[in-house]
Amino acid sequence: NAGVTQTPKFRILKIGQSMTLQCTQDMNHNYMYWYRQDPGMGLKLIYYSVGAGITDKGEVPNGYNVSRSTTEDFPLRLELAAPSQTSVYFCASRHRGTDTQYFGPGTRLTVL
Amino acid sequence: AQSVTQPDIHITVSEGASLELRCNYSYGATPYLFWYVQSPGQGLQLLLKYFSGDTLVQGIKGFEAEFKRSQSSFNLRKPSVHWSDAAEYFCAVGALGGNKLVFGAGTILRVKS
């Protein structure tokens, strides 16, 4: 099992550009999450999904969109990148029957 | 509202010394508590978790944590720190079957030789 994989590892965007952060898990987990991590702020939940076709907002959803067409994939979309979206983004997943989340290695995004 | 406070932003300990990282939480229901570790450039790895039962829980890498309901605390401890323990540590709280974890701001551990 590869676990939770994220691509790309690093990306620099210009203000107003768009991009999609990819997240894939091969553990057949129902739940998937997107977090952003800013220095001194811990992790903040952006969006989450409890299964294919079902998504919901977390604490900081503005400026982001998600979709969940398959169990394995949970991409995060930035439509109009802003400097405030400079952060490290983590994807995580867990099985319905447990409370332990498994994290990917992260994507470091810089918006200039 | 749920919240997690990790009072120490940075902690430096000598290799071989004991360690305690503090975590205080605010939660309306019975909390599920977690400690995660993040090594530089890596994702978060679960160290240990508390759901119920024995309030002293053992985790990986020789870590343990004690749940104290009266103090709303879930402090992480290790009797003898190794240089490889240098990392950032996050405490988190959630609810049984809940969809969300609330994370603390993290504590950066430095180990000096």
mmCIF file with all atom_site columns, C-alpha atoms in Angstrom:
data_model
loop_
_atom_site.group_PDB
_atom_site.id
_atom_site.type_symbol
_atom_site.label_atom_id
_atom_site.label_alt_id
_atom_site.label_comp_id
_atom_site.label_asym_id
_atom_site.label_entity_id
_atom_site.label_seq_id
_atom_site.pdbx_PDB_ins_code
_atom_site.Cartn_x
_atom_site.Cartn_y
_atom_site.Cartn_z
_atom_site.occupancy
_atom_site.B_iso_or_equiv
_atom_site.pdbx_formal_charge
_atom_site.auth_seq_id
_atom_site.auth_comp_id
_atom_site.auth_asym_id
_atom_site.auth_atom_id
_atom_site.pdbx_PDB_model_num
ATOM 1   C CA . ASN A 1 1   ? 0.000   0.000  0.000   1.00 0.00 ? 1   ASN A CA 1
ATOM 2   C CA . ALA A 1 2   ? 1.236   3.465  -0.882  1.00 0.00 ? 2   ALA A CA 1
ATOM 3   C CA . GLY A 1 3   ? -1.140  5.020  1.665   1.00 0.00 ? 3   GLY A CA 1
ATOM 4   C CA . VAL A 1 4   ? -2.029  8.642  0.937   1.00 0.00 ? 4   VAL A CA 1
ATOM 5   C CA . THR A 1 5   ? -0.179  10.250 -1.960  1.00 0.00 ? 5   THR A CA 1
ATOM 6   C CA . GLN A 1 6   ? -0.186  13.907 -2.940  1.00 0.00 ? 6   GLN A CA 1
ATOM 7   C CA . THR A 1 7   ? 1.025   15.680 -6.041  1.00 0.00 ? 7   THR A CA 1
ATOM 8   C CA . PRO A 1 8   ? 2.765   17.958 -6.655  1.00 0.00 ? 8   PRO A CA 1
ATOM 9   C CA . LYS A 1 9   ? 5.203   18.274 -3.734  1.00 0.00 ? 9   LYS A CA 1
ATOM 10  C CA . PHE A 1 10  ? 5.941   21.909 -4.487  1.00 0.00 ? 10  PHE A CA 1
ATOM 11  C CA . ARG A 1 11  ? 4.316   24.558 -6.657  1.00 0.00 ? 11  ARG A CA 1
ATOM 12  C CA . ILE A 1 12  ? 4.658   28.282 -7.237  1.00 0.00 ? 12  ILE A CA 1
ATOM 13  C CA . LEU A 1 13  ? 1.633   30.102 -8.620  1.00 0.00 ? 13  LEU A CA 1
ATOM 14  C CA . LYS A 1 14  ? 1.067   33.643 -9.738  1.00 0.00 ? 14  LYS A CA 1
ATOM 15  C CA . ILE A 1 15  ? -1.842  35.590 -8.316  1.00 0.00 ? 15  ILE A CA 1
ATOM 16  C CA . GLY A 1 16  ? -5.027  34.722 -10.192 1.00 0.00 ? 16  GLY A CA 1
ATOM 17  C CA . GLN A 1 17  ? -3.815  31.417 -11.572 1.00 0.00 ? 17  GLN A CA 1
ATOM 18  C CA . SER A 1 18  ? -5.658  28.207 -10.863 1.00 0.00 ? 18  SER A CA 1
ATOM 19  C CA . MET A 1 19  ? -4.467  24.733 -10.020 1.00 0.00 ? 19  MET A CA 1
ATOM 20  C CA . THR A 1 20  ? -5.574  21.401 -8.651  1.00 0.00 ? 20  THR A CA 1
ATOM 21  C CA . LEU A 1 21  ? -3.851  19.601 -5.819  1.00 0.00 ? 21  LEU A CA 1
ATOM 22  C CA . GLN A 1 22  ? -4.188  15.870 -6.225  1.00 0.00 ? 22  GLN A CA 1
ATOM 23  C CA . CYS A 1 23  ? -4.783  13.389 -3.419  1.00 0.00 ? 23  CYS A CA 1
ATOM 24  C CA . THR A 1 24  ? -5.159  9.633  -3.782  1.00 0.00 ? 24  THR A CA 1
ATOM 25  C CA . GLN A 1 25  ? -5.463  6.891  -1.193  1.00 0.00 ? 25  GLN A CA 1
ATOM 26  C CA . ASP A 1 26  ? -5.327  3.150  -1.783  1.00 0.00 ? 26  ASP A CA 1
ATOM 27  C CA . MET A 1 27  ? -6.683  2.008  1.582   1.00 0.00 ? 27  MET A CA 1
ATOM 28  C CA . ASN A 1 28  ? -10.354 2.059  0.546   1.00 0.00 ? 28  ASN A CA 1
ATOM 29  C CA . HIS A 1 29  ? -11.051 4.712  3.168   1.00 0.00 ? 29  HIS A CA 1
ATOM 30  C CA . ASN A 1 30  ? -14.454 6.343  3.179   1.00 0.00 ? 30  ASN A CA 1
ATOM 31  C CA . TYR A 1 31  ? -13.434 9.636  4.701   1.00 0.00 ? 31  TYR A CA 1
ATOM 32  C CA . MET A 1 32  ? -10.988 12.082 3.169   1.00 0.00 ? 32  MET A CA 1
ATOM 33  C CA . TYR A 1 33  ? -9.841  15.502 4.313   1.00 0.00 ? 33  TYR A CA 1
ATOM 34  C CA . TRP A 1 34  ? -7.955  18.548 3.159   1.00 0.00 ? 34  TRP A CA 1
ATOM 35  C CA . TYR A 1 35  ? -6.048  20.679 5.647   1.00 0.00 ? 35  TYR A CA 1
ATOM 36  C CA . ARG A 1 36  ? -3.828  23.672 5.359   1.00 0.00 ? 36  ARG A CA 1
ATOM 37  C CA . GLN A 1 37  ? -0.945  24.246 7.737   1.00 0.00 ? 37  GLN A CA 1
ATOM 38  C CA . ASP A 1 38  ? 0.366   27.711 8.449   1.00 0.00 ? 38  ASP A CA 1
ATOM 39  C CA . PRO A 1 39  ? 3.283   28.443 10.805  1.00 0.00 ? 39  PRO A CA 1
ATOM 40  C CA . GLY A 1 40  ? 2.178   28.659 14.413  1.00 0.00 ? 40  GLY A CA 1
ATOM 41  C CA . MET A 1 41  ? -1.425  27.899 13.491  1.00 0.00 ? 41  MET A CA 1
ATOM 42  C CA . GLY A 1 42  ? -1.599  24.125 13.441  1.00 0.00 ? 42  GLY A CA 1
ATOM 43  C CA . LEU A 1 43  ? -3.803  22.468 10.829  1.00 0.00 ? 43  LEU A CA 1
ATOM 44  C CA . LYS A 1 44  ? -7.083  23.946 9.683   1.00 0.00 ? 44  LYS A CA 1
ATOM 45  C CA . LEU A 1 45  ? -9.707  21.837 7.923   1.00 0.00 ? 45  LEU A CA 1
ATOM 46  C CA . ILE A 1 46  ? -10.649 23.111 4.459   1.00 0.00 ? 46  ILE A CA 1
ATOM 47  C CA . TYR A 1 47  ? -13.055 20.453 3.161   1.00 0.00 ? 47  TYR A CA 1
ATOM 48  C CA . TYR A 1 48  ? -13.869 16.863 3.872   1.00 0.00 ? 48  TYR A CA 1
ATOM 49  C CA . SER A 1 49  ? -15.749 14.007 2.268   1.00 0.00 ? 49  SER A CA 1
ATOM 50  C CA . VAL A 1 50  ? -17.546 11.030 3.817   1.00 0.00 ? 50  VAL A CA 1
ATOM 51  C CA . GLY A 1 51  ? -17.745 9.105  0.567   1.00 0.00 ? 51  GLY A CA 1
ATOM 52  C CA . ALA A 1 52  ? -17.900 9.390  -3.194  1.00 0.00 ? 52  ALA A CA 1
ATOM 53  C CA . GLY A 1 53  ? -20.211 12.189 -4.230  1.00 0.00 ? 53  GLY A CA 1
ATOM 54  C CA . ILE A 1 54  ? -20.450 13.722 -0.734  1.00 0.00 ? 54  ILE A CA 1
ATOM 55  C CA . THR A 1 55  ? -18.396 16.692 0.389   1.00 0.00 ? 55  THR A CA 1
ATOM 56  C CA . ASP A 1 56  ? -18.738 19.322 3.082   1.00 0.00 ? 56  ASP A CA 1
ATOM 57  C CA . LYS A 1 57  ? -17.028 22.509 4.210   1.00 0.00 ? 57  LYS A CA 1
ATOM 58  C CA . GLY A 1 58  ? -14.555 22.646 7.019   1.00 0.00 ? 58  GLY A CA 1
ATOM 59  C CA . GLU A 1 59  ? -13.289 25.615 8.949   1.00 0.00 ? 59  GLU A CA 1
ATOM 60  C CA . VAL A 1 60  ? -11.597 27.559 6.107   1.00 0.00 ? 60  VAL A CA 1
ATOM 61  C CA . PRO A 1 61  ? -13.284 26.658 2.773   1.00 0.00 ? 61  PRO A CA 1
ATOM 62  C CA . ASN A 1 62  ? -13.270 30.069 1.069   1.00 0.00 ? 62  ASN A CA 1
ATOM 63  C CA . GLY A 1 63  ? -11.249 30.136 -2.143  1.00 0.00 ? 63  GLY A CA 1
ATOM 64  C CA . TYR A 1 64  ? -11.269 26.352 -2.557  1.00 0.00 ? 64  TYR A CA 1
ATOM 65  C CA . ASN A 1 65  ? -13.412 23.700 -4.194  1.00 0.00 ? 65  ASN A CA 1
ATOM 66  C CA . VAL A 1 66  ? -13.401 19.927 -4.005  1.00 0.00 ? 66  VAL A CA 1
ATOM 67  C CA . SER A 1 67  ? -15.003 16.960 -5.687  1.00 0.00 ? 67  SER A CA 1
ATOM 68  C CA . ARG A 1 68  ? -15.130 13.263 -4.869  1.00 0.00 ? 68  ARG A CA 1
ATOM 69  C CA . SER A 1 69  ? -16.065 11.198 -7.890  1.00 0.00 ? 69  SER A CA 1
ATOM 70  C CA . THR A 1 70  ? -14.283 8.056  -6.689  1.00 0.00 ? 70  THR A CA 1
ATOM 71  C CA . THR A 1 71  ? -13.393 6.537  -3.330  1.00 0.00 ? 71  THR A CA 1
ATOM 72  C CA . GLU A 1 72  ? -9.690  6.900  -4.059  1.00 0.00 ? 72  GLU A CA 1
ATOM 73  C CA . ASP A 1 73  ? -9.387  10.508 -5.234  1.00 0.00 ? 73  ASP A CA 1
ATOM 74  C CA . PHE A 1 74  ? -10.122 13.816 -3.553  1.00 0.00 ? 74  PHE A CA 1
ATOM 75  C CA . PRO A 1 75  ? -8.705  16.749 -5.538  1.00 0.00 ? 75  PRO A CA 1
ATOM 76  C CA . LEU A 1 76  ? -8.589  20.286 -4.158  1.00 0.00 ? 76  LEU A CA 1
ATOM 77  C CA . ARG A 1 77  ? -9.108  23.130 -6.608  1.00 0.00 ? 77  ARG A CA 1
ATOM 78  C CA . LEU A 1 78  ? -7.862  26.704 -6.279  1.00 0.00 ? 78  LEU A CA 1
ATOM 79  C CA . GLU A 1 79  ? -9.610  28.868 -8.862  1.00 0.00 ? 79  GLU A CA 1
ATOM 80  C CA . LEU A 1 80  ? -8.057  32.300 -8.344  1.00 0.00 ? 80  LEU A CA 1
ATOM 81  C CA . ALA A 1 81  ? -4.900  31.936 -6.332  1.00 0.00 ? 81  ALA A CA 1
ATOM 82  C CA . ALA A 1 82  ? -4.197  34.617 -3.730  1.00 0.00 ? 82  ALA A CA 1
ATOM 83  C CA . PRO A 1 83  ? -1.115  35.207 -1.556  1.00 0.00 ? 83  PRO A CA 1
ATOM 84  C CA . SER A 1 84  ? -3.206  34.227 1.493   1.00 0.00 ? 84  SER A CA 1
ATOM 85  C CA . GLN A 1 85  ? -3.331  30.707 0.070   1.00 0.00 ? 85  GLN A CA 1
ATOM 86  C CA . THR A 1 86  ? 0.416   30.290 0.452   1.00 0.00 ? 86  THR A CA 1
ATOM 87  C CA . SER A 1 87  ? 0.588   27.315 2.774   1.00 0.00 ? 87  SER A CA 1
ATOM 88  C CA . VAL A 1 88  ? 1.353   23.636 3.118   1.00 0.00 ? 88  VAL A CA 1
ATOM 89  C CA . TYR A 1 89  ? -1.607  21.469 2.196   1.00 0.00 ? 89  TYR A CA 1
ATOM 90  C CA . PHE A 1 90  ? -2.183  18.036 3.653   1.00 0.00 ? 90  PHE A CA 1
ATOM 91  C CA . CYS A 1 91  ? -4.608  15.401 2.550   1.00 0.00 ? 91  CYS A CA 1
ATOM 92  C CA . ALA A 1 92  ? -5.724  12.723 4.993   1.00 0.00 ? 92  ALA A CA 1
ATOM 93  C CA . SER A 1 93  ? -8.034  9.738  5.027   1.00 0.00 ? 93  SER A CA 1
ATOM 94  C CA . ARG A 1 94  ? -9.604  7.351  7.493   1.00 0.00 ? 94  ARG A CA 1
ATOM 95  C CA . HIS A 1 95  ? -11.797 4.308  7.504   1.00 0.00 ? 95  HIS A CA 1
ATOM 96  C CA . ARG A 1 96  ? -15.408 4.670  8.629   1.00 0.00 ? 96  ARG A CA 1
ATOM 97  C CA . GLY A 1 97  ? -14.879 2.310  11.543  1.00 0.00 ? 97  GLY A CA 1
ATOM 98  C CA . THR A 1 98  ? -11.892 4.075  13.069  1.00 0.00 ? 98  THR A CA 1
ATOM 99  C CA . ASP A 1 99  ? -10.954 7.561  14.241  1.00 0.00 ? 99  ASP A CA 1
ATOM 100 C CA . THR A 1 100 ? -7.349  7.554  13.083  1.00 0.00 ? 100 THR A CA 1
ATOM 101 C CA . GLN A 1 101 ? -6.505  9.777  10.152  1.00 0.00 ? 101 GLN A CA 1
ATOM 102 C CA . TYR A 1 102 ? -3.598  8.937  7.854   1.00 0.00 ? 102 TYR A CA 1
ATOM 103 C CA . PHE A 1 103 ? -1.796  11.847 6.271   1.00 0.00 ? 103 PHE A CA 1
ATOM 104 C CA . GLY A 1 104 ? -0.069  12.366 2.975   1.00 0.00 ? 104 GLY A CA 1
ATOM 105 C CA . PRO A 1 105 ? 3.359   14.043 2.702   1.00 0.00 ? 105 PRO A CA 1
ATOM 106 C CA . GLY A 1 106 ? 1.935   17.452 1.825   1.00 0.00 ? 106 GLY A CA 1
ATOM 107 C CA . THR A 1 107 ? 2.084   20.004 -0.989  1.00 0.00 ? 107 THR A CA 1
ATOM 108 C CA . ARG A 1 108 ? 3.956   23.251 -0.392  1.00 0.00 ? 108 ARG A CA 1
ATOM 109 C CA . LEU A 1 109 ? 2.237   26.020 -2.353  1.00 0.00 ? 109 LEU A CA 1
ATOM 110 C CA . THR A 1 110 ? 3.535   29.554 -2.798  1.00 0.00 ? 110 THR A CA 1
ATOM 111 C CA . VAL A 1 111 ? 1.430   32.257 -4.428  1.00 0.00 ? 111 VAL A CA 1
ATOM 112 C CA . LEU A 1 112 ? 3.355   35.317 -5.623  1.00 0.00 ? 112 LEU A CA 1
ATOM 113 C CA . ALA B 2 1   ? -16.366 25.587 20.761  1.00 0.00 ? 1   ALA B CA 1
ATOM 114 C CA . GLN B 2 2   ? -13.705 22.963 20.546  1.00 0.00 ? 2   GLN B CA 1
ATOM 115 C CA . SER B 2 3   ? -10.145 24.123 20.971  1.00 0.00 ? 3   SER B CA 1
ATOM 116 C CA . VAL B 2 4   ? -6.715  22.771 21.718  1.00 0.00 ? 4   VAL B CA 1
ATOM 117 C CA . THR B 2 5   ? -3.943  24.731 23.365  1.00 0.00 ? 5   THR B CA 1
ATOM 118 C CA . GLN B 2 6   ? -0.309  23.775 23.246  1.00 0.00 ? 6   GLN B CA 1
ATOM 119 C CA . PRO B 2 7   ? 1.306   26.421 25.467  1.00 0.00 ? 7   PRO B CA 1
ATOM 120 C CA . ASP B 2 8   ? 4.879   25.801 24.374  1.00 0.00 ? 8   ASP B CA 1
ATOM 121 C CA . ILE B 2 9   ? 5.825   26.839 20.852  1.00 0.00 ? 9   ILE B CA 1
ATOM 122 C CA . HIS B 2 10  ? 9.403   25.589 21.211  1.00 0.00 ? 10  HIS B CA 1
ATOM 123 C CA . ILE B 2 11  ? 11.048  23.229 23.670  1.00 0.00 ? 11  ILE B CA 1
ATOM 124 C CA . THR B 2 12  ? 14.706  22.288 23.801  1.00 0.00 ? 12  THR B CA 1
ATOM 125 C CA . VAL B 2 13  ? 15.902  19.274 25.764  1.00 0.00 ? 13  VAL B CA 1
ATOM 126 C CA . SER B 2 14  ? 19.200  17.467 26.020  1.00 0.00 ? 14  SER B CA 1
ATOM 127 C CA . GLU B 2 15  ? 19.516  14.036 24.531  1.00 0.00 ? 15  GLU B CA 1
ATOM 128 C CA . GLY B 2 16  ? 18.733  11.461 27.215  1.00 0.00 ? 16  GLY B CA 1
ATOM 129 C CA . ALA B 2 17  ? 16.653  13.879 29.272  1.00 0.00 ? 17  ALA B CA 1
ATOM 130 C CA . SER B 2 18  ? 12.970  13.407 29.934  1.00 0.00 ? 18  SER B CA 1
ATOM 131 C CA . LEU B 2 19  ? 10.305  15.237 27.972  1.00 0.00 ? 19  LEU B CA 1
ATOM 132 C CA . GLU B 2 20  ? 6.812   16.494 28.628  1.00 0.00 ? 20  GLU B CA 1
ATOM 133 C CA . LEU B 2 21  ? 4.770   18.351 26.039  1.00 0.00 ? 21  LEU B CA 1
ATOM 134 C CA . ARG B 2 22  ? 1.636   20.020 27.283  1.00 0.00 ? 22  ARG B CA 1
ATOM 135 C CA . CYS B 2 23  ? -1.804  19.913 25.728  1.00 0.00 ? 23  CYS B CA 1
ATOM 136 C CA . ASN B 2 24  ? -5.028  21.388 27.080  1.00 0.00 ? 24  ASN B CA 1
ATOM 137 C CA . TYR B 2 25  ? -8.348  21.018 25.364  1.00 0.00 ? 25  TYR B CA 1
ATOM 138 C CA . SER B 2 26  ? -11.818 22.466 25.501  1.00 0.00 ? 26  SER B CA 1
ATOM 139 C CA . TYR B 2 27  ? -14.552 20.101 24.385  1.00 0.00 ? 27  TYR B CA 1
ATOM 140 C CA . GLY B 2 28  ? -18.224 19.758 25.172  1.00 0.00 ? 28  GLY B CA 1
ATOM 141 C CA . ALA B 2 29  ? -18.464 15.986 25.042  1.00 0.00 ? 29  ALA B CA 1
ATOM 142 C CA . THR B 2 30  ? -16.158 13.129 25.883  1.00 0.00 ? 30  THR B CA 1
ATOM 143 C CA . PRO B 2 31  ? -13.084 13.873 23.815  1.00 0.00 ? 31  PRO B CA 1
ATOM 144 C CA . TYR B 2 32  ? -11.067 11.609 21.632  1.00 0.00 ? 32  TYR B CA 1
ATOM 145 C CA . LEU B 2 33  ? -7.479  12.785 21.903  1.00 0.00 ? 33  LEU B CA 1
ATOM 146 C CA . PHE B 2 34  ? -4.524  12.289 19.634  1.00 0.00 ? 34  PHE B CA 1
ATOM 147 C CA . TRP B 2 35  ? -0.857  13.141 19.419  1.00 0.00 ? 35  TRP B CA 1
ATOM 148 C CA . TYR B 2 36  ? 0.746   13.373 15.999  1.00 0.00 ? 36  TYR B CA 1
ATOM 149 C CA . VAL B 2 37  ? 4.388   13.965 15.094  1.00 0.00 ? 37  VAL B CA 1
ATOM 150 C CA . GLN B 2 38  ? 5.646   15.716 12.001  1.00 0.00 ? 38  GLN B CA 1
ATOM 151 C CA . SER B 2 39  ? 9.257   15.331 10.969  1.00 0.00 ? 39  SER B CA 1
ATOM 152 C CA . PRO B 2 40  ? 10.700  18.026 8.697   1.00 0.00 ? 40  PRO B CA 1
ATOM 153 C CA . GLY B 2 41  ? 9.252   17.795 5.199   1.00 0.00 ? 41  GLY B CA 1
ATOM 154 C CA . GLN B 2 42  ? 6.974   14.913 6.146   1.00 0.00 ? 42  GLN B CA 1
ATOM 155 C CA . GLY B 2 43  ? 3.300   14.384 6.773   1.00 0.00 ? 43  GLY B CA 1
ATOM 156 C CA . LEU B 2 44  ? 1.833   13.743 10.201  1.00 0.00 ? 44  LEU B CA 1
ATOM 157 C CA . GLN B 2 45  ? 2.273   10.370 11.867  1.00 0.00 ? 45  GLN B CA 1
ATOM 158 C CA . LEU B 2 46  ? 0.045   9.163  14.692  1.00 0.00 ? 46  LEU B CA 1
ATOM 159 C CA . LEU B 2 47  ? 1.951   8.635  17.955  1.00 0.00 ? 47  LEU B CA 1
ATOM 160 C CA . LEU B 2 48  ? -0.929  7.603  20.187  1.00 0.00 ? 48  LEU B CA 1
ATOM 161 C CA . LYS B 2 49  ? -4.592  8.130  20.910  1.00 0.00 ? 49  LYS B CA 1
ATOM 162 C CA . TYR B 2 50  ? -6.993  8.038  23.807  1.00 0.00 ? 50  TYR B CA 1
ATOM 163 C CA . PHE B 2 51  ? -10.610 7.013  23.490  1.00 0.00 ? 51  PHE B CA 1
ATOM 164 C CA . SER B 2 52  ? -11.581 5.544  26.834  1.00 0.00 ? 52  SER B CA 1
ATOM 165 C CA . GLY B 2 53  ? -10.388 3.248  29.604  1.00 0.00 ? 53  GLY B CA 1
ATOM 166 C CA . ASP B 2 54  ? -6.919  3.469  31.090  1.00 0.00 ? 54  ASP B CA 1
ATOM 167 C CA . THR B 2 55  ? -5.948  7.119  31.209  1.00 0.00 ? 55  THR B CA 1
ATOM 168 C CA . LEU B 2 56  ? -2.285  6.364  30.583  1.00 0.00 ? 56  LEU B CA 1
ATOM 169 C CA . VAL B 2 57  ? -1.798  5.360  26.973  1.00 0.00 ? 57  VAL B CA 1
ATOM 170 C CA . GLN B 2 58  ? 1.295   4.010  25.316  1.00 0.00 ? 58  GLN B CA 1
ATOM 171 C CA . GLY B 2 59  ? 2.310   4.911  21.807  1.00 0.00 ? 59  GLY B CA 1
ATOM 172 C CA . ILE B 2 60  ? 5.022   4.297  19.313  1.00 0.00 ? 60  ILE B CA 1
ATOM 173 C CA . LYS B 2 61  ? 8.665   5.324  19.702  1.00 0.00 ? 61  LYS B CA 1
ATOM 174 C CA . GLY B 2 62  ? 8.498   5.082  23.497  1.00 0.00 ? 62  GLY B CA 1
ATOM 175 C CA . PHE B 2 63  ? 5.990   7.902  23.967  1.00 0.00 ? 63  PHE B CA 1
ATOM 176 C CA . GLU B 2 64  ? 3.112   7.893  26.429  1.00 0.00 ? 64  GLU B CA 1
ATOM 177 C CA . ALA B 2 65  ? 0.370   10.339 27.326  1.00 0.00 ? 65  ALA B CA 1
ATOM 178 C CA . GLU B 2 66  ? -1.905  10.750 30.302  1.00 0.00 ? 66  GLU B CA 1
ATOM 179 C CA . PHE B 2 67  ? -5.494  11.919 30.090  1.00 0.00 ? 67  PHE B CA 1
ATOM 180 C CA . LYS B 2 68  ? -6.573  14.037 33.048  1.00 0.00 ? 68  LYS B CA 1
ATOM 181 C CA . ARG B 2 69  ? -10.214 14.967 32.775  1.00 0.00 ? 69  ARG B CA 1
ATOM 182 C CA . SER B 2 70  ? -10.155 17.282 35.808  1.00 0.00 ? 70  SER B CA 1
ATOM 183 C CA . GLN B 2 71  ? -7.394  19.346 34.204  1.00 0.00 ? 71  GLN B CA 1
ATOM 184 C CA . SER B 2 72  ? -8.605  18.983 30.600  1.00 0.00 ? 72  SER B CA 1
ATOM 185 C CA . SER B 2 73  ? -5.115  17.899 29.725  1.00 0.00 ? 73  SER B CA 1
ATOM 186 C CA . PHE B 2 74  ? -3.462  15.229 27.625  1.00 0.00 ? 74  PHE B CA 1
ATOM 187 C CA . ASN B 2 75  ? 0.273   15.686 28.086  1.00 0.00 ? 75  ASN B CA 1
ATOM 188 C CA . LEU B 2 76  ? 2.808   13.724 26.083  1.00 0.00 ? 76  LEU B CA 1
ATOM 189 C CA . ARG B 2 77  ? 5.854   12.267 27.813  1.00 0.00 ? 77  ARG B CA 1
ATOM 190 C CA . LYS B 2 78  ? 8.999   10.336 27.052  1.00 0.00 ? 78  LYS B CA 1
ATOM 191 C CA . PRO B 2 79  ? 11.498  9.252  29.717  1.00 0.00 ? 79  PRO B CA 1
ATOM 192 C CA . SER B 2 80  ? 14.613  9.611  27.551  1.00 0.00 ? 80  SER B CA 1
ATOM 193 C CA . VAL B 2 81  ? 14.715  11.691 24.394  1.00 0.00 ? 81  VAL B CA 1
ATOM 194 C CA . HIS B 2 82  ? 16.726  10.674 21.342  1.00 0.00 ? 82  HIS B CA 1
ATOM 195 C CA . TRP B 2 83  ? 18.092  13.076 18.739  1.00 0.00 ? 83  TRP B CA 1
ATOM 196 C CA . SER B 2 84  ? 15.707  11.531 16.190  1.00 0.00 ? 84  SER B CA 1
ATOM 197 C CA . ASP B 2 85  ? 12.753  12.801 18.248  1.00 0.00 ? 85  ASP B CA 1
ATOM 198 C CA . ALA B 2 86  ? 13.404  16.344 17.044  1.00 0.00 ? 86  ALA B CA 1
ATOM 199 C CA . ALA B 2 87  ? 10.200  17.244 15.201  1.00 0.00 ? 87  ALA B CA 1
ATOM 200 C CA . GLU B 2 88  ? 6.964   19.148 15.591  1.00 0.00 ? 88  GLU B CA 1
ATOM 201 C CA . TYR B 2 89  ? 4.259   17.617 17.769  1.00 0.00 ? 89  TYR B CA 1
ATOM 202 C CA . PHE B 2 90  ? 0.565   18.243 17.434  1.00 0.00 ? 90  PHE B CA 1
ATOM 203 C CA . CYS B 2 91  ? -2.210  17.499 19.872  1.00 0.00 ? 91  CYS B CA 1
ATOM 204 C CA . ALA B 2 92  ? -5.705  17.068 18.425  1.00 0.00 ? 92  ALA B CA 1
ATOM 205 C CA . VAL B 2 93  ? -9.218  16.484 19.745  1.00 0.00 ? 93  VAL B CA 1
ATOM 206 C CA . GLY B 2 94  ? -12.262 14.984 18.093  1.00 0.00 ? 94  GLY B CA 1
ATOM 207 C CA . ALA B 2 95  ? -15.522 13.216 18.776  1.00 0.00 ? 95  ALA B CA 1
ATOM 208 C CA . LEU B 2 96  ? -16.413 9.561  18.469  1.00 0.00 ? 96  LEU B CA 1
ATOM 209 C CA . GLY B 2 97  ? -17.383 9.000  14.867  1.00 0.00 ? 97  GLY B CA 1
ATOM 210 C CA . GLY B 2 98  ? -16.976 12.674 14.225  1.00 0.00 ? 98  GLY B CA 1
ATOM 211 C CA . ASN B 2 99  ? -15.685 14.024 10.969  1.00 0.00 ? 99  ASN B CA 1
ATOM 212 C CA . LYS B 2 100 ? -13.401 16.681 12.252  1.00 0.00 ? 100 LYS B CA 1
ATOM 213 C CA . LEU B 2 101 ? -10.261 16.961 14.295  1.00 0.00 ? 101 LEU B CA 1
ATOM 214 C CA . VAL B 2 102 ? -9.232  20.211 15.913  1.00 0.00 ? 102 VAL B CA 1
ATOM 215 C CA . PHE B 2 103 ? -5.479  20.611 16.097  1.00 0.00 ? 103 PHE B CA 1
ATOM 216 C CA . GLY B 2 104 ? -3.311  22.626 18.403  1.00 0.00 ? 104 GLY B CA 1
ATOM 217 C CA . ALA B 2 105 ? -0.718  25.004 16.989  1.00 0.00 ? 105 ALA B CA 1
ATOM 218 C CA . GLY B 2 106 ? 2.080   22.536 17.585  1.00 0.00 ? 106 GLY B CA 1
ATOM 219 C CA . THR B 2 107 ? 5.234   22.361 19.682  1.00 0.00 ? 107 THR B CA 1
ATOM 220 C CA . ILE B 2 108 ? 8.626   22.246 18.018  1.00 0.00 ? 108 ILE B CA 1
ATOM 221 C CA . LEU B 2 109 ? 11.036  19.987 19.866  1.00 0.00 ? 109 LEU B CA 1
ATOM 222 C CA . ARG B 2 110 ? 14.753  20.548 19.558  1.00 0.00 ? 110 ARG B CA 1
ATOM 223 C CA . VAL B 2 111 ? 17.187  18.004 20.958  1.00 0.00 ? 111 VAL B CA 1
ATOM 224 C CA . LYS B 2 112 ? 20.683  19.105 21.850  1.00 0.00 ? 112 LYS B CA 1
ATOM 225 C CA . SER B 2 113 ? 23.573  16.696 22.153  1.00 0.00 ? 113 SER B CA 1
#
